[in-house]
């Protein structure tokens, strides 16, 4: 049976990119950037704090960390809850041991359900970023503009000072970046199209996209790819060493990675996390930053 003709219709098909957010320019043809501190590379850490309902909707798709077994899936639900009750405090302790500040990307429903957790993060000097409403509220093109704007407004109301945004499941509609700029967000963590802060244009104003590397995600490597915690930590340290060593060719670059409390916050993985944080904090030529502070730490090379 042949596919219906409308199946192959794509309204944004044209020569070049199918969006106007940034031009395509090869890495080898762009002016180098430098870090004002004199460091050769920068890294940022994102800690997603997520609420997973017991009965998540199936549309447009289930969040990658959503419940797996028939209702009520208490095994996976309580594991996710363990992350926000126990695992996250192990992450906070590991960061504090080396005076490293991270960006905690928070669902609106987490901020409403766990105020003491938010206070602990803020008291430790970390940044709070918005991470949508919950893992059951995924942004996609099937939403009306009014419904998507309402989701962003709820996140803005719960976390009014947030400058950075990470979409639930890192999924967007075609209009999500424009609605985020309209709501006053400055930094976007969904796109990883570059290895440095990327100027990202929308009809409602500018954003800066930062490369939060999915291929270094603790969930991706340890849950999906079933790698050991030490192997995950080694890959992040290798990425940092590579970017420092690549400075003379490409100028200053940056990358980010996630620490998921119900994954890396488990007791049998904490030693690897502590080794990772110590290795990054003590690496010559590497600067650690929160997400929203990172773009202003870069400037163009003048010579």
XYZ file of C-alpha atoms in Angstrom, residues 21-226:
206
model
C 17.655 30.574 14.265
C 21.323 30.596 13.179
C 23.253 30.307 9.902
C 25.160 27.204 8.925
C 28.851 27.952 9.203
C 31.572 25.292 9.439
C 33.694 25.229 12.559
C 36.853 25.880 10.551
C 35.595 29.166 9.042
C 34.524 31.096 12.124
C 36.552 33.539 14.240
C 37.886 32.013 17.434
C 36.504 32.943 20.839
C 38.388 33.299 24.107
C 37.435 33.153 27.759
C 37.931 36.376 29.713
C 39.508 34.374 32.554
C 42.261 33.093 30.284
C 41.043 29.498 30.607
C 41.207 27.348 27.483
C 37.790 25.675 27.789
C 34.677 25.767 29.962
C 32.227 23.204 31.290
C 28.812 23.496 32.910
C 26.841 20.987 34.965
C 23.054 20.542 34.727
C 21.156 18.705 37.476
C 17.578 17.971 36.296
C 15.009 17.859 39.090
C 11.957 16.154 37.636
C 8.492 15.103 38.781
C 7.216 11.822 37.304
C 3.481 11.110 37.754
C 2.354 7.515 38.257
C 0.039 7.718 35.224
C 1.953 9.666 32.545
C 0.174 10.433 29.263
C 1.335 8.517 26.196
C 1.008 11.513 23.863
C 3.072 12.817 22.179
C 5.367 10.196 23.753
C 6.359 9.061 27.217
C 9.308 10.860 28.792
C 12.445 8.627 28.642
C 12.391 8.327 32.448
C 8.612 7.761 32.727
C 6.937 4.764 34.336
C 7.631 1.450 32.585
C 5.292 -1.171 34.046
C 1.458 -1.291 34.419
C -0.143 1.135 36.848
C 0.789 1.652 39.594
C 4.500 1.370 38.740
C 5.762 1.944 42.273
C 9.209 0.531 41.575
C 10.186 3.243 39.066
C 8.124 5.958 40.773
C 9.896 5.539 44.093
C 13.303 5.350 42.401
C 12.676 8.782 40.834
C 11.403 10.081 44.178
C 14.555 8.696 45.850
C 16.551 10.988 43.565
C 14.782 14.105 44.844
C 14.841 12.924 48.469
C 18.317 11.376 48.782
C 20.421 11.349 45.629
C 20.350 15.095 45.028
C 21.835 15.782 48.456
C 24.779 13.499 47.642
C 25.316 15.549 44.478
C 25.168 18.779 46.493
C 27.779 17.387 48.896
C 30.116 16.379 46.047
C 29.819 19.842 44.452
C 30.402 21.601 47.772
C 33.577 19.594 48.444
C 35.224 21.353 45.492
C 33.312 24.664 45.632
C 31.686 23.994 42.244
C 28.416 25.729 41.309
C 25.965 23.896 39.040
C 22.667 24.718 37.335
C 19.654 22.851 38.704
C 16.942 22.577 36.024
C 13.702 22.347 37.999
C 10.195 21.258 36.982
C 7.540 23.699 38.244
C 5.880 20.796 40.062
C 9.136 20.016 41.900
C 9.454 23.605 43.071
C 5.865 23.471 44.327
C 6.189 20.076 46.053
C 9.669 20.351 47.590
C 10.341 23.946 48.767
C 13.063 22.842 51.253
C 15.015 21.267 48.391
C 14.897 24.500 46.392
C 16.074 26.471 49.426
C 18.983 24.060 49.960
C 20.077 24.551 46.338
C 19.821 28.326 46.519
C 21.561 28.484 49.907
C 24.485 26.555 48.401
C 24.876 29.225 45.703
C 23.720 27.186 42.714
C 21.675 28.481 39.796
C 18.002 27.564 39.296
C 16.865 27.053 35.687
C 13.342 26.306 34.443
C 12.622 22.764 33.245
C 8.964 23.077 32.210
C 6.012 21.953 34.329
C 6.721 18.209 34.711
C 7.780 15.174 32.700
C 4.101 14.730 31.762
C 4.006 18.170 30.094
C 6.132 17.725 26.973
C 6.272 20.564 24.464
C 5.411 19.525 20.900
C 3.862 20.911 17.746
C 0.476 19.373 18.487
C -0.089 21.920 21.256
C -1.897 25.144 20.451
C 0.149 28.300 20.893
C -2.125 29.243 23.804
C -1.549 25.904 25.549
C 2.216 26.042 25.103
C 2.368 29.657 26.233
C 0.396 28.623 29.350
C 2.941 25.869 30.164
C 5.804 28.355 29.901
C 3.878 30.890 31.997
C 3.361 28.311 34.761
C 7.084 27.512 34.820
C 7.901 31.236 34.857
C 5.498 31.781 37.770
C 7.042 28.925 39.797
C 10.646 29.989 39.081
C 10.479 33.725 38.385
C 14.223 34.422 38.450
C 15.273 31.651 36.053
C 17.277 32.824 33.023
C 17.972 29.401 31.472
C 15.485 26.864 30.089
C 15.612 23.105 29.528
C 12.488 21.586 27.931
C 11.046 18.369 29.427
C 12.617 15.475 27.479
C 14.480 18.236 25.567
C 11.533 18.310 23.151
C 10.166 21.454 21.516
C 7.524 22.648 19.082
C 8.590 24.839 16.166
C 7.579 27.894 18.190
C 9.085 26.980 21.593
C 12.236 29.158 21.262
C 10.154 32.191 20.270
C 7.799 31.690 23.233
C 10.778 31.304 25.592
C 12.321 34.563 24.374
C 8.904 36.193 24.733
C 8.808 34.991 28.374
C 12.218 36.506 29.130
C 14.498 33.470 29.038
C 18.044 34.080 27.809
C 19.763 30.680 27.640
C 18.468 27.565 25.848
C 19.742 24.093 26.786
C 17.781 21.986 24.259
C 20.030 22.435 21.218
C 23.621 21.178 21.051
C 24.480 22.256 17.508
C 27.805 23.836 18.398
C 30.753 23.604 20.779
C 30.493 27.154 22.067
C 27.717 29.620 22.941
C 25.551 29.943 19.843
C 23.584 33.126 19.097
C 20.023 31.904 18.529
C 17.559 34.270 16.838
C 13.769 34.217 17.253
C 11.054 36.689 16.187
C 10.592 37.605 19.865
C 14.275 38.233 20.618
C 17.620 36.527 21.041
C 18.597 33.439 23.027
C 21.972 31.784 23.510
C 22.092 28.021 22.931
C 24.634 26.080 24.992
C 25.871 22.584 24.082
C 24.426 20.297 26.755
C 25.830 17.029 25.399
C 23.280 14.218 25.332
C 26.067 11.745 24.556
C 27.590 12.523 27.992
C 24.297 12.276 29.896
C 24.447 9.955 32.908
C 20.981 8.622 31.982
C 22.056 7.954 28.384
C 25.341 6.240 29.239
C 24.500 4.381 32.440
C 20.808 3.533 31.895
C 20.377 3.349 28.100
C 23.898 2.181 27.243
C 24.420 0.233 30.496
